[in-house]
Coordinates of C-alpha atoms in Angstrom, one line a residue:
M1 CA 159.1 46.6 98.3
T2 CA 157.5 47.4 102.1
T3 CA 159.4 48.9 104.5
T4 CA 159.1 48.1 108.4
A5 CA 159.8 49.3 111.2
T6 CA 160.6 48.1 114.5
R7 CA 158.7 48.5 118.0
P8 CA 159.1 47.5 121.2
G9 CA 157.8 44.3 122.5
A10 CA 157.8 43.0 126.0
P11 CA 160.9 43.1 127.9
G12 CA 163.8 40.8 126.6
G13 CA 161.4 39.6 123.6
P14 CA 161.5 40.3 119.8
Q15 CA 160.9 43.8 118.5
S16 CA 157.7 43.8 116.6
P17 CA 157.5 45.2 113.2
V18 CA 154.7 47.9 112.3
R19 CA 154.2 48.6 108.6
A20 CA 154.8 52.3 107.8
E21 CA 151.6 54.6 105.8
P22 CA 151.9 54.9 102.3
A23 CA 153.0 58.4 100.9
A24 CA 149.6 58.7 99.0
R25 CA 147.7 57.9 101.5
R26 CA 148.7 60.4 103.7
E27 CA 148.9 63.0 101.0
S28 CA 144.9 62.2 100.6
R29 CA 144.2 62.6 103.8
S30 CA 145.5 65.9 104.0
G31 CA 143.7 66.9 101.1
V32 CA 140.1 65.9 102.5
A33 CA 141.0 67.7 105.5
G34 CA 142.1 71.3 103.7
L35 CA 138.8 70.7 101.5
L36 CA 136.9 70.2 105.0
D37 CA 138.1 73.0 105.9
L38 CA 138.1 75.8 103.3
P39 CA 135.1 77.8 105.1
G40 CA 136.9 78.0 108.1
N41 CA 139.8 79.3 105.9
A42 CA 137.5 81.7 104.1
V43 CA 135.9 82.9 107.2
R44 CA 139.8 83.6 108.5
S45 CA 140.5 85.2 105.2
I46 CA 137.3 87.7 105.8
I47 CA 138.8 88.4 108.9
R48 CA 141.7 89.2 107.8
S49 CA 140.9 91.4 105.1
A50 CA 138.7 93.6 107.0
A51 CA 141.4 94.4 109.3
T52 CA 142.5 96.4 106.9
T53 CA 140.0 99.6 105.3
P54 CA 140.3 98.4 101.3
G55 CA 138.5 95.1 102.8
R56 CA 136.4 96.6 104.8
L57 CA 135.0 98.8 102.5
S58 CA 134.5 95.4 100.1
V59 CA 132.7 94.4 102.8
I60 CA 130.6 97.0 103.0
A61 CA 129.5 97.2 99.2
V62 CA 128.7 93.6 99.2
G63 CA 126.6 93.5 102.4
L64 CA 124.9 97.2 100.8
A65 CA 124.5 95.7 97.5
L66 CA 123.0 92.2 98.9
L67 CA 120.8 94.3 101.8
A68 CA 119.6 96.3 98.3
V69 CA 118.5 93.4 96.1
L70 CA 117.2 91.6 99.2
T71 CA 114.9 95.1 100.1
G72 CA 114.2 94.9 96.0
L73 CA 112.5 91.6 96.3
V74 CA 110.5 91.9 99.7
G75 CA 108.9 95.2 98.5
T76 CA 108.2 94.0 95.0
I77 CA 106.2 91.1 96.3
S78 CA 104.6 92.8 99.0
A79 CA 103.6 95.8 96.5
Q80 CA 102.6 92.9 94.2
D81 CA 100.7 90.6 96.2
K82 CA 98.6 94.1 97.5
K83 CA 97.7 94.9 93.6
D84 CA 96.7 91.0 93.3
T85 CA 94.7 90.7 96.4
I86 CA 92.6 93.8 95.4
N87 CA 92.4 92.7 91.6
G88 CA 91.1 89.3 93.5
L89 CA 88.8 91.5 95.5
I90 CA 87.3 93.0 93.0
D91 CA 87.0 89.9 90.2
H92 CA 86.5 87.2 92.3
R93 CA 85.9 88.0 95.6
E94 CA 83.0 90.4 95.7
P95 CA 81.6 88.6 92.6
L96 CA 80.9 86.0 94.9
A97 CA 79.1 87.4 97.2
A98 CA 77.0 88.7 95.2
A99 CA 76.3 85.4 93.6
A100 CA 76.0 84.0 97.0
Q101 CA 73.4 87.1 97.5
Q102 CA 71.0 86.6 94.8
V103 CA 70.9 82.9 95.3
Y104 CA 68.9 84.1 98.7
R105 CA 66.9 86.4 96.7
S106 CA 66.2 84.6 93.5
L107 CA 65.1 81.0 95.9
S108 CA 62.8 83.8 98.7
D109 CA 61.2 85.3 95.7
A110 CA 60.2 81.8 94.3
D111 CA 58.7 81.1 97.1
A112 CA 56.8 84.4 97.5
T113 CA 55.6 84.1 93.9
A114 CA 54.7 80.3 93.9
A115 CA 52.3 81.3 96.8
S116 CA 51.2 84.6 94.8
A117 CA 50.7 82.1 91.5
F118 CA 48.5 79.6 93.8
L119 CA 46.2 82.1 94.9
S120 CA 45.2 82.7 91.2
T121 CA 41.7 82.3 90.2
G122 CA 41.6 80.2 87.1
T123 CA 44.4 79.6 84.9
E124 CA 47.9 80.2 86.2
P125 CA 49.0 83.7 85.2
P126 CA 51.9 82.9 82.6
A127 CA 53.8 86.2 84.1
L128 CA 53.7 84.4 87.5
R129 CA 54.6 80.8 85.9
E130 CA 57.7 82.7 84.2
R131 CA 59.2 84.5 86.8
Y132 CA 59.3 81.6 89.2
E133 CA 61.1 79.6 86.2
F134 CA 63.6 82.5 85.9
D135 CA 63.6 82.2 90.1
V136 CA 64.6 79.0 90.4
A137 CA 66.7 78.8 86.8
Q138 CA 68.7 81.9 88.4
A139 CA 69.3 80.5 91.7
G140 CA 70.7 77.6 90.2
A141 CA 73.5 79.4 87.9
A142 CA 74.3 82.3 91.5
L143 CA 75.1 78.6 93.6
A144 CA 77.1 76.8 90.8
K145 CA 78.9 80.7 90.5
A146 CA 79.2 80.3 94.6
A147 CA 80.2 76.9 95.0
S148 CA 83.2 77.4 92.8
D149 CA 84.9 78.8 95.2
S150 CA 83.4 76.9 98.2
A151 CA 86.1 73.5 97.9
G152 CA 88.6 74.6 100.6
V153 CA 85.7 75.7 103.4
D154 CA 84.1 72.9 104.6
E155 CA 81.3 74.9 105.9
A156 CA 80.0 76.6 103.0
A157 CA 80.8 73.5 101.0
K158 CA 78.8 71.9 103.5
Q159 CA 75.5 74.9 102.9
V160 CA 76.2 74.2 98.9
D161 CA 75.9 70.6 99.0
T162 CA 72.5 71.3 101.3
L163 CA 71.3 74.2 98.4
A164 CA 71.8 71.0 95.7
Q165 CA 70.1 68.6 97.5
Q166 CA 67.2 70.6 99.2
V167 CA 66.3 72.7 96.3
P168 CA 65.4 70.0 93.8
V169 CA 62.7 68.6 96.5
Y170 CA 61.3 71.8 96.5
T171 CA 61.0 72.5 92.8
G172 CA 58.9 69.2 92.9
L173 CA 56.4 70.1 95.9
V174 CA 55.8 72.9 93.9
E175 CA 55.2 71.2 90.5
T176 CA 52.8 68.7 92.9
A177 CA 50.4 71.7 94.3
R178 CA 49.9 73.2 90.9
A179 CA 49.2 69.6 89.5
N180 CA 46.9 69.6 92.6
N181 CA 45.5 73.1 92.1
R182 CA 44.8 72.5 88.2
Q183 CA 42.4 69.8 89.5
G184 CA 40.3 71.5 92.0
F185 CA 42.3 68.6 94.5
P186 CA 42.5 70.8 98.2
A187 CA 46.0 68.9 99.0
G188 CA 47.9 71.2 96.7
A189 CA 47.6 73.7 99.4
S190 CA 49.1 71.4 101.6
Y191 CA 52.0 70.8 99.0
L192 CA 52.4 74.4 99.1
R193 CA 52.7 74.7 102.6
E194 CA 54.9 71.9 102.8
S195 CA 57.7 73.3 100.3
S196 CA 57.3 76.4 101.9
E197 CA 58.3 75.1 105.3
L198 CA 61.2 72.8 103.6
M199 CA 62.0 76.4 102.1
R200 CA 62.3 78.3 105.2
A201 CA 63.7 75.4 107.1
K202 CA 66.5 74.3 105.2
I203 CA 67.1 75.6 101.7
L204 CA 67.1 79.2 103.0
P205 CA 69.0 79.1 106.0
A206 CA 71.6 77.0 104.0
A207 CA 71.8 80.3 101.1
Q208 CA 71.5 82.7 104.3
E209 CA 74.9 81.0 105.6
L210 CA 76.7 80.9 102.6
Y211 CA 76.2 84.3 102.1
A212 CA 77.6 85.3 105.2
I213 CA 80.2 83.0 104.9
D214 CA 81.2 85.0 101.8
T215 CA 81.1 88.4 102.6
Q216 CA 83.1 87.5 106.1
R217 CA 85.5 86.3 103.9
L218 CA 85.3 89.7 101.7
S219 CA 85.5 91.1 104.6
D220 CA 88.6 89.5 105.4
E221 CA 90.7 90.0 101.9
Q222 CA 89.9 93.9 102.4
E223 CA 91.7 93.6 105.6
T224 CA 94.3 91.8 104.4
A225 CA 94.9 94.9 101.2
T226 CA 94.6 97.1 103.6
N227 CA 97.9 95.0 106.3
F228 CA 100.5 97.2 106.9
P229 CA 104.0 95.9 104.6
W230 CA 106.4 95.8 108.3
A231 CA 108.8 93.3 107.0
A232 CA 109.5 95.6 103.7
T233 CA 109.4 98.6 105.7
A234 CA 111.6 97.4 107.7
L235 CA 114.2 96.1 105.8
I236 CA 114.3 99.4 103.5
L237 CA 114.6 101.6 106.8
A238 CA 118.0 99.4 107.4
L239 CA 119.1 100.1 104.0
L240 CA 118.5 103.6 104.5
A241 CA 120.1 103.5 107.6
A242 CA 123.3 101.1 106.9
L243 CA 123.9 104.2 103.1
V244 CA 123.9 107.1 106.0
V245 CA 126.2 104.9 108.3
T246 CA 128.5 104.1 105.1
Q247 CA 128.3 107.9 103.9
V248 CA 129.6 109.4 107.5
Y249 CA 132.2 106.5 107.4
L250 CA 133.5 107.6 104.4
K251 CA 133.6 110.8 105.0
R252 CA 135.6 109.8 108.4
R253 CA 138.3 108.0 106.9
T254 CA 138.7 110.3 103.4
N255 CA 137.9 113.2 104.4
R256 CA 135.2 113.5 101.4
V257 CA 131.8 114.8 102.1
L258 CA 130.3 114.0 98.6
N259 CA 130.0 110.5 96.9
V260 CA 128.0 110.6 94.2
G261 CA 126.9 106.8 93.7
L262 CA 126.7 106.5 97.5
L263 CA 124.2 109.6 97.0
V264 CA 122.2 108.1 94.1
A265 CA 121.7 104.6 96.3
T266 CA 120.6 107.0 99.3
G267 CA 118.1 109.2 96.7
A268 CA 116.5 105.9 94.8
V269 CA 116.0 104.6 98.9
I270 CA 114.3 108.1 99.7
V271 CA 112.5 108.0 96.5
A272 CA 111.2 104.4 97.1
I273 CA 110.3 105.6 100.6
L274 CA 108.2 108.5 99.4
W275 CA 106.1 106.5 96.7
G276 CA 105.7 103.3 98.5
A277 CA 104.8 105.4 101.7
V278 CA 102.1 107.5 99.2
A279 CA 100.8 105.4 97.5
L280 CA 100.0 102.8 99.8
V281 CA 98.3 105.4 102.3
V282 CA 96.2 106.5 99.1
Q283 CA 95.5 102.3 98.5
G284 CA 94.5 101.7 102.6
T285 CA 92.2 104.9 102.3
L286 CA 90.3 103.9 98.9
V287 CA 90.0 100.4 100.2
A288 CA 88.2 101.4 103.4
D289 CA 86.1 103.4 101.8
G290 CA 85.1 100.7 99.6
K291 CA 84.0 99.1 102.5
N292 CA 82.4 101.5 104.6
D293 CA 80.5 103.2 101.4
G294 CA 80.3 100.2 99.2
T295 CA 80.4 96.6 100.3
H296 CA 79.0 97.4 104.3
Q297 CA 76.5 99.3 103.2
V298 CA 75.3 96.9 100.6
D299 CA 75.4 94.2 103.8
V300 CA 72.3 96.3 105.0
L301 CA 70.6 96.8 102.0
V302 CA 70.1 92.9 101.6
R303 CA 69.7 92.0 105.1
A304 CA 66.7 94.2 103.9
R305 CA 66.1 92.9 100.8
I306 CA 65.6 89.5 102.9
A307 CA 63.3 90.8 105.3
A308 CA 61.4 92.2 102.4
L309 CA 61.6 89.2 101.0
Q310 CA 60.4 87.2 103.2
A311 CA 57.8 89.3 104.4
R312 CA 56.2 89.0 101.3
A313 CA 56.0 85.1 101.3
D314 CA 54.2 85.4 104.9
E315 CA 51.6 87.5 103.6
T316 CA 51.1 85.3 100.7
L317 CA 51.2 82.1 102.7
T318 CA 48.4 83.7 105.4
L319 CA 45.8 83.9 102.0
V320 CA 46.7 80.4 101.1
A321 CA 46.4 79.1 104.8
R322 CA 43.0 80.5 105.0
G323 CA 42.1 81.1 108.0
D324 CA 45.1 79.1 109.6
G325 CA 47.8 81.4 108.9
A326 CA 48.1 82.9 112.3
N327 CA 52.3 81.9 112.3
Y328 CA 52.9 83.5 108.9
E329 CA 51.2 87.0 110.0
K330 CA 53.2 87.0 112.3
D331 CA 56.6 86.5 111.1
Y332 CA 55.7 88.9 108.9
T333 CA 55.0 91.3 111.6
N334 CA 58.1 90.3 113.1
L335 CA 59.6 90.7 109.6
T336 CA 58.3 94.6 108.9
L337 CA 59.8 95.7 112.4
Q338 CA 63.1 94.5 111.3
L339 CA 62.8 96.7 107.9
V340 CA 61.0 99.7 109.1
G341 CA 60.3 99.8 112.9
P342 CA 57.1 100.1 114.2
D343 CA 56.0 103.4 113.4
G344 CA 57.5 102.8 109.8
T345 CA 60.4 105.4 109.7
G346 CA 63.3 103.0 111.5
G347 CA 64.7 99.8 111.3
L348 CA 66.8 98.5 108.7
L349 CA 66.2 101.1 106.0
A350 CA 66.6 103.9 108.6
E351 CA 69.7 102.3 108.9
I352 CA 71.5 102.5 105.7
E353 CA 69.5 105.7 104.9
A354 CA 71.9 107.2 107.8
L355 CA 74.8 105.3 106.3
A356 CA 74.0 106.6 102.6
S357 CA 76.7 108.8 101.0
A358 CA 75.8 108.9 97.4
P359 CA 73.2 110.3 96.3
D360 CA 71.8 107.6 94.0
M361 CA 71.6 105.3 97.1
R362 CA 69.7 107.8 99.0
G363 CA 67.1 108.6 96.4
H364 CA 66.7 105.2 96.1
I365 CA 66.6 104.5 99.7
N366 CA 64.2 107.6 100.3
A367 CA 61.5 105.8 97.7
A368 CA 62.0 102.8 99.1
K369 CA 60.9 103.9 102.7
D370 CA 57.8 105.4 100.6
N371 CA 57.6 102.2 99.1
A372 CA 57.2 100.1 102.7
V373 CA 54.7 102.7 104.1
A374 CA 52.4 101.9 101.4
W375 CA 52.9 98.1 101.3
L376 CA 52.2 98.4 105.4
K377 CA 48.7 100.6 104.0
A378 CA 47.8 97.8 101.8
H379 CA 48.8 94.8 103.7
T380 CA 46.5 96.3 106.7
Q381 CA 43.4 96.6 104.2
V382 CA 44.3 93.2 102.9
R383 CA 43.9 91.6 106.5
R384 CA 41.0 93.9 106.8
F385 CA 39.3 92.4 104.0
D386 CA 40.0 88.4 104.5
D387 CA 39.3 88.9 108.4
A388 CA 35.7 90.2 107.5
G389 CA 35.5 87.5 105.4
Q390 CA 36.2 88.5 101.8
Y391 CA 38.7 86.7 100.6
Q392 CA 38.8 86.9 97.0
E393 CA 38.8 90.7 97.9
S394 CA 42.0 90.5 99.5
V395 CA 43.8 87.8 97.5
N396 CA 43.4 90.4 94.7
L397 CA 44.3 93.2 96.9
A398 CA 47.6 91.2 98.0
I399 CA 49.1 89.5 94.5
D400 CA 47.2 92.1 91.7
V401 CA 50.3 94.1 90.2
S402 CA 47.9 95.6 87.5
K403 CA 46.3 98.1 90.6
P404 CA 49.1 100.6 92.1
D405 CA 47.8 100.3 94.8
S406 CA 48.1 96.8 95.7
A407 CA 50.3 95.5 98.4
A408 CA 51.5 93.3 95.2
S409 CA 52.7 96.5 93.3
A410 CA 53.7 98.4 97.0
F411 CA 56.3 95.1 97.0
L412 CA 57.6 95.6 93.4
R413 CA 58.4 99.2 94.3
L414 CA 60.2 98.4 96.8
D415 CA 62.0 95.4 95.8
E416 CA 63.2 97.7 93.1
N417 CA 64.2 100.3 95.0
L418 CA 66.2 98.1 97.0
V419 CA 68.4 96.1 94.1
A420 CA 68.9 99.6 92.7
A421 CA 70.4 100.8 96.2
I422 CA 72.6 97.7 96.0
N423 CA 74.0 98.0 92.1
V424 CA 75.1 101.6 93.2
G425 CA 77.0 100.2 96.5
R426 CA 78.1 97.3 94.5
Q427 CA 79.3 100.4 92.0
E428 CA 80.5 102.1 95.0
F429 CA 82.6 99.4 96.1
V430 CA 84.3 98.5 92.3
D431 CA 85.0 102.2 91.7
Y432 CA 87.0 102.9 94.9
T433 CA 88.4 99.9 95.0
R434 CA 89.8 100.1 91.4
N435 CA 91.4 103.3 92.5
A436 CA 93.1 101.6 95.0
D437 CA 94.3 99.4 92.3
R438 CA 95.5 102.0 90.3
A439 CA 97.4 103.7 93.3
L440 CA 99.9 100.9 93.5
T441 CA 100.4 101.4 89.4
A442 CA 103.7 100.4 89.1
L443 CA 105.0 100.3 92.8
A444 CA 105.8 97.1 92.2
P445 CA 108.5 97.2 89.5
G446 CA 109.4 100.8 90.2
I447 CA 110.3 99.2 93.9
A448 CA 112.6 96.6 91.6
V449 CA 114.0 99.1 89.7
L450 CA 115.3 101.7 92.6
A451 CA 116.7 98.5 94.2
V452 CA 118.9 97.7 91.4
I453 CA 120.4 101.9 91.8
A454 CA 120.6 101.3 95.3
A455 CA 122.8 98.6 94.7
A456 CA 124.3 99.9 91.4
G457 CA 124.9 103.1 93.4
A458 CA 126.5 101.5 96.8
T459 CA 128.8 99.0 94.6
I460 CA 130.1 101.8 91.9
G461 CA 130.0 104.8 95.0
I462 CA 132.8 102.1 96.9
R463 CA 134.5 100.9 94.4
E464 CA 135.8 105.1 93.2
R465 CA 137.0 104.7 97.1
L466 CA 139.1 101.7 96.9
R467 CA 141.0 102.8 93.8
E468 CA 142.7 105.5 96.1
Y469 CA 144.8 102.5 97.5
R470 CA 145.5 100.9 94.2

């Protein structure tokens, strides 16, 4: 049965009936409003509870536990990220930079070797042919490795595409030059010069740019590995401060000097701070040493080797040009000035000698300097023979590795010592960086465990005080 109520209508008019709201609907609306107000009720309840000492202690316990857990989480992630970055430097980033350098070295050596083989009279020497083919195969393998991480870097991918497209064109031109040369056609020299121009104009610049990109990425990750963990440090110092303030508060409220739980929590935080500080200082120092004594010195050595390889190709191509190689000779002079300076005691070799710290590296660099001087001396004699019309004598002195005083022998010894020095530098990088990784051993799980101890200690310590109010 529906109940009605009346409401006044117009003056003197009839009364209008009004339906009353059902009781069930009123209760439903009341329940929804109550649910919507639950957060507000909870906040008001916490505020009322915090007005009492037990309530405040409960809030402090929860806050300390949450802060300890958050600090442990951020600290663990930060420590593990550093460890992962360092392992990435050793296992991924540095090998990729080395692969990019190998692409340049192999292609440049292939160019010089092809020219040396072309200059040989009669049948092409099998050793030179094998070396050329090995250089091309090694460049292909190194390029595949360097390209494996270029997808996310547009400029690196561009250089990889250039190399992938142009190297087959280069090898095709070399084969055409060889075929013409075997038949005694003078066009062989033109094809060889065209292949060398392609190498210098497109291929080697792309390889050098790829190496520069990968070297910069290596340097950037080394910087990342030494970045200071500001967020984790701020949290752990805040946690330590909160624990100290809590103990001072409890002492004033309870007149108790010691609280075992809070002391344990504070001790765990102090251990985490000291452990983390020492580990990070040692790790940062070792990564920096790996950069200064490893990758930086390797970079200078690589630039010296690139200059030597280019100069060697210019030396042989000057002879291939048969009187029309003035530009090659000019390039040779500029590159050797870059390598050893005007008097044979400066340039990149002097720069790396000043930087080198490892005795083995210094030994190889000193030997390389002697090799460079011997090479320059042999080259001077090569030019004298060529300028005097003694072409075959100049060719023999330039490419005959069986003669200890030939330009070819001096260059090979120089290259071997530069490679050995580069390997020493790479090993220095690995040793320092691996030790940096060891400095972070167990730090990430250690921080997590100490954070749990801190949270548990704070909770237990305050719970003991709460029991006194029951």
